Amino acid sequence: MSGSLVGIVMGSDSDLSIMKESAIILEELNIPYDITISSAHRTPKHLTDYVINQSFEVIIAGAGGAAHLPGVIASHTLIPVIGVPINATDLNGLDSLYAIVQMPSGIPVATMAIGKAGAKNAGIYAAQIIGLNNPEVRERIATYRDKLSQSVLSKSEKLAQLGWRDYLKQKST
Ligand code: RP5
């Protein structure tokens, strides 16, 4: 999509329930993105065309199993690629983590945690890269961090007020 600063690519629609976390946080930070399904193994030509014909500043790529997607994308572009390992097989995402993080020297991929936290952090990391040259984006990330701190501090206050037993009771209702 023209005007999108971030491309989110996933290997299969089965990755969408995880990769939506990248989209949600990019929307919260008001950063335009494109989201698509393309596979390093099943649609190699479609993937190459997508990567070559884009003008993103960052690409986020999530895949499970033999997760070559982020590395193959990185081989076709000079922009930063962020990889998200997805728990899609009996190896619980470790297969994907190793496949994404163990890139050969010369072609880096910034690898996030397995699963939803990794997908969300990929969105924030993409925003931080864009924020290097965009003070408004930096400001939005700072506001997001403030909200994050505030939510922990209010939980801490509530725990002090209620004690841990009542805190847990309230949390479970
Ligand atoms: C990977 O294989 C995809 O990224 C997905 O995580 C996994 C399984 O894909 P499906 O068989 O569910 O399409 O390429």
CSV table of C-alpha atoms and ligand atoms in Angstrom, one decimal:
chain,number,residue,atom,x,y,z
A,1,MET,CA,0.0,0.0,0.0
A,2,SER,CA,1.5,3.4,-0.9
A,3,GLY,CA,2.4,5.6,2.0
A,4,SER,CA,2.9,2.6,4.3
A,5,LEU,CA,6.1,2.9,6.4
A,6,VAL,CA,6.1,-0.7,7.7
A,7,GLY,CA,5.4,-3.9,5.9
A,8,ILE,CA,4.1,-6.8,8.0
A,9,VAL,CA,4.6,-10.2,6.2
A,10,MET,CA,3.7,-13.6,7.5
A,11,GLY,CA,4.2,-17.1,6.1
A,12,SER,CA,0.6,-18.3,6.5
A,13,ASP,CA,-2.8,-17.1,7.6
A,14,SER,CA,-2.3,-19.4,10.6
A,15,ASP,CA,0.3,-16.7,11.8
A,16,LEU,CA,-2.3,-13.9,11.8
A,17,SER,CA,-3.5,-14.4,15.4
A,18,ILE,CA,0.1,-13.6,16.5
A,19,MET,CA,1.1,-11.1,13.9
A,20,LYS,CA,-2.0,-8.9,14.5
A,21,GLU,CA,-0.1,-7.7,17.6
A,22,SER,CA,2.3,-5.9,15.4
A,23,ALA,CA,-0.5,-4.2,13.5
A,24,ILE,CA,-2.4,-3.2,16.7
A,25,ILE,CA,0.6,-1.4,18.2
A,26,LEU,CA,1.5,0.3,14.9
A,27,GLU,CA,-2.1,1.6,14.8
A,28,GLU,CA,-1.8,2.8,18.4
A,29,LEU,CA,1.4,4.6,17.4
A,30,ASN,CA,-0.3,6.0,14.3
A,31,ILE,CA,2.2,4.5,11.8
A,32,PRO,CA,0.8,3.4,8.4
A,33,TYR,CA,1.5,-0.2,7.5
A,34,ASP,CA,0.7,-2.8,5.0
A,35,ILE,CA,0.0,-6.4,6.0
A,36,THR,CA,0.2,-9.5,3.7
A,37,ILE,CA,0.7,-13.2,3.6
A,38,SER,CA,3.7,-14.5,1.5
A,39,SER,CA,5.9,-17.5,2.0
A,40,ALA,CA,9.6,-18.1,1.4
A,41,HIS,CA,8.9,-21.7,0.5
A,42,ARG,CA,5.4,-21.7,-1.0
A,43,THR,CA,5.3,-18.4,-2.9
A,44,PRO,CA,9.0,-17.5,-3.5
A,45,LYS,CA,8.3,-15.3,-6.5
A,46,HIS,CA,5.4,-13.5,-4.9
A,47,LEU,CA,7.6,-12.8,-1.9
A,48,THR,CA,10.5,-11.4,-3.9
A,49,ASP,CA,8.2,-9.2,-6.0
A,50,TYR,CA,6.5,-7.9,-2.8
A,51,VAL,CA,9.8,-7.0,-1.2
A,52,ILE,CA,11.4,-5.5,-4.3
A,53,ASN,CA,8.4,-3.3,-5.2
A,54,GLN,CA,7.9,-1.7,-1.9
A,55,SER,CA,9.0,1.6,-0.3
A,56,PHE,CA,8.8,0.7,3.4
A,57,GLU,CA,11.3,1.8,5.9
A,58,VAL,CA,11.1,-1.4,7.9
A,59,ILE,CA,9.8,-4.9,7.3
A,60,ILE,CA,8.4,-7.2,10.1
A,61,ALA,CA,8.3,-10.9,9.1
A,62,GLY,CA,6.7,-13.6,11.2
A,63,ALA,CA,6.9,-17.3,10.4
A,64,GLY,CA,6.9,-20.7,12.2
A,65,GLY,CA,8.7,-24.0,11.7
A,66,ALA,CA,11.6,-23.8,9.2
A,67,ALA,CA,11.2,-20.0,9.3
A,68,HIS,CA,13.3,-18.7,6.4
A,69,LEU,CA,10.9,-15.8,5.6
A,70,PRO,CA,12.7,-13.0,7.5
A,71,GLY,CA,16.1,-14.1,6.3
A,72,VAL,CA,15.0,-14.4,2.6
A,73,ILE,CA,13.4,-11.0,2.8
A,74,ALA,CA,16.6,-9.5,4.3
A,75,SER,CA,18.5,-11.0,1.4
A,76,HIS,CA,16.4,-8.9,-1.0
A,77,THR,CA,16.4,-5.5,0.7
A,78,LEU,CA,18.7,-3.0,2.4
A,79,ILE,CA,16.0,-1.8,4.9
A,80,PRO,CA,16.0,-3.3,8.4
A,81,VAL,CA,14.1,-6.6,8.8
A,82,ILE,CA,12.6,-7.7,12.1
A,83,GLY,CA,11.9,-11.4,12.6
A,84,VAL,CA,9.1,-12.8,14.8
A,85,PRO,CA,9.4,-16.5,15.6
A,86,ILE,CA,6.0,-18.2,15.8
A,87,ASN,CA,5.0,-21.3,17.7
A,88,ALA,CA,3.6,-23.4,14.9
A,89,THR,CA,4.9,-26.9,15.3
A,90,ASP,CA,5.6,-29.5,18.0
A,91,LEU,CA,9.0,-27.8,18.7
A,92,ASN,CA,7.0,-24.9,20.2
A,93,GLY,CA,8.7,-22.0,18.3
A,94,LEU,CA,12.2,-23.0,19.2
A,95,ASP,CA,12.7,-24.2,15.6
A,96,SER,CA,11.5,-20.9,14.3
A,97,LEU,CA,13.6,-18.9,16.8
A,98,TYR,CA,16.8,-20.7,15.8
A,99,ALA,CA,16.0,-20.4,12.1
A,100,ILE,CA,15.5,-16.6,12.4
A,101,VAL,CA,18.2,-15.7,14.9
A,102,GLN,CA,21.1,-17.8,13.4
A,103,MET,CA,21.5,-15.7,10.2
A,104,PRO,CA,24.8,-16.0,8.4
A,105,SER,CA,27.4,-13.2,8.8
A,106,GLY,CA,26.5,-10.2,6.5
A,107,ILE,CA,22.7,-10.4,6.4
A,108,PRO,CA,21.2,-9.5,9.7
A,109,VAL,CA,17.7,-9.9,11.0
A,110,ALA,CA,16.7,-8.3,14.3
A,111,THR,CA,15.0,-11.3,16.1
A,112,MET,CA,12.2,-10.8,18.7
A,113,ALA,CA,10.8,-13.1,21.3
A,114,ILE,CA,8.6,-16.1,20.3
A,115,GLY,CA,4.9,-15.3,19.9
A,116,LYS,CA,2.7,-12.4,20.8
A,117,ALA,CA,5.2,-10.4,22.9
A,118,GLY,CA,7.7,-10.7,20.0
A,119,ALA,CA,5.1,-9.5,17.5
A,120,LYS,CA,4.1,-6.5,19.6
A,121,ASN,CA,7.8,-5.6,20.3
A,122,ALA,CA,8.5,-5.9,16.6
A,123,GLY,CA,5.9,-3.1,16.0
A,124,ILE,CA,7.5,-1.0,18.7
A,125,TYR,CA,11.0,-1.6,17.4
A,126,ALA,CA,9.9,-0.7,13.9
A,127,ALA,CA,8.5,2.5,15.3
A,128,GLN,CA,11.7,3.2,17.1
A,129,ILE,CA,13.7,2.8,13.8
A,130,ILE,CA,11.3,5.2,12.1
A,131,GLY,CA,11.5,7.6,15.1
A,132,LEU,CA,15.2,8.1,14.5
A,133,ASN,CA,14.2,10.6,11.8
A,134,ASN,CA,10.7,11.5,13.0
A,135,PRO,CA,10.3,13.4,16.2
A,136,GLU,CA,6.5,13.0,16.2
A,137,VAL,CA,6.9,9.2,16.2
A,138,ARG,CA,9.4,9.5,19.0
A,139,GLU,CA,6.9,11.5,21.0
A,140,ARG,CA,4.2,8.9,20.5
A,141,ILE,CA,6.6,6.2,21.7
A,142,ALA,CA,7.4,8.2,24.8
A,143,THR,CA,3.7,8.7,25.5
A,144,TYR,CA,3.2,4.9,25.1
A,145,ARG,CA,6.0,4.2,27.6
A,146,ASP,CA,4.5,6.7,30.1
A,147,LYS,CA,1.2,4.8,29.9
A,148,LEU,CA,3.0,1.5,30.4
A,149,SER,CA,4.8,2.8,33.5
A,150,GLN,CA,1.6,4.3,34.8
A,151,SER,CA,-0.3,1.0,34.6
A,152,VAL,CA,2.5,-0.8,36.5
A,153,LEU,CA,2.5,1.9,39.2
A,154,SER,CA,-1.2,1.8,39.7
A,155,LYS,CA,-1.1,-2.0,40.1
A,156,SER,CA,1.6,-1.5,42.7
A,157,GLU,CA,-0.5,1.0,44.6
A,158,LYS,CA,-3.5,-1.3,44.4
A,159,LEU,CA,-1.5,-4.3,45.7
A,160,ALA,CA,-0.3,-2.1,48.7
A,161,GLN,CA,-3.9,-1.1,49.4
A,162,LEU,CA,-5.6,-4.5,49.1
A,163,GLY,CA,-2.9,-7.0,50.1
A,164,TRP,CA,-2.1,-9.9,47.7
A,165,ARG,CA,-5.1,-12.1,48.6
A,166,ASP,CA,-7.7,-9.5,47.8
A,167,TYR,CA,-5.7,-8.3,44.8
A,168,LEU,CA,-5.8,-11.8,43.3
A,169,LYS,CA,-9.5,-12.2,44.2
A,170,GLN,CA,-10.3,-9.0,42.3
A,171,LYS,CA,-8.1,-10.0,39.4
A,172,SER,CA,-9.8,-13.3,38.9
A,173,THR,CA,-13.4,-11.8,38.9
B,1,RP5,C1,5.3,-21.4,8.1
B,1,RP5,O1,4.7,-22.6,8.4
B,1,RP5,C2,4.2,-20.4,8.4
B,1,RP5,O2,4.8,-19.2,8.7
B,1,RP5,C3,3.4,-21.0,9.5
B,1,RP5,O3,3.9,-20.5,10.8
B,1,RP5,C4,3.8,-22.5,9.4
B,1,RP5,C5,2.6,-23.4,9.2
B,1,RP5,O4,1.8,-22.9,8.1
B,1,RP5,P1,0.4,-23.5,7.7
B,1,RP5,O5,0.7,-25.0,7.4
B,1,RP5,O6,-0.5,-23.4,8.9
B,1,RP5,O7,-0.1,-22.8,6.5
B,1,RP5,O8,5.7,-21.3,6.8
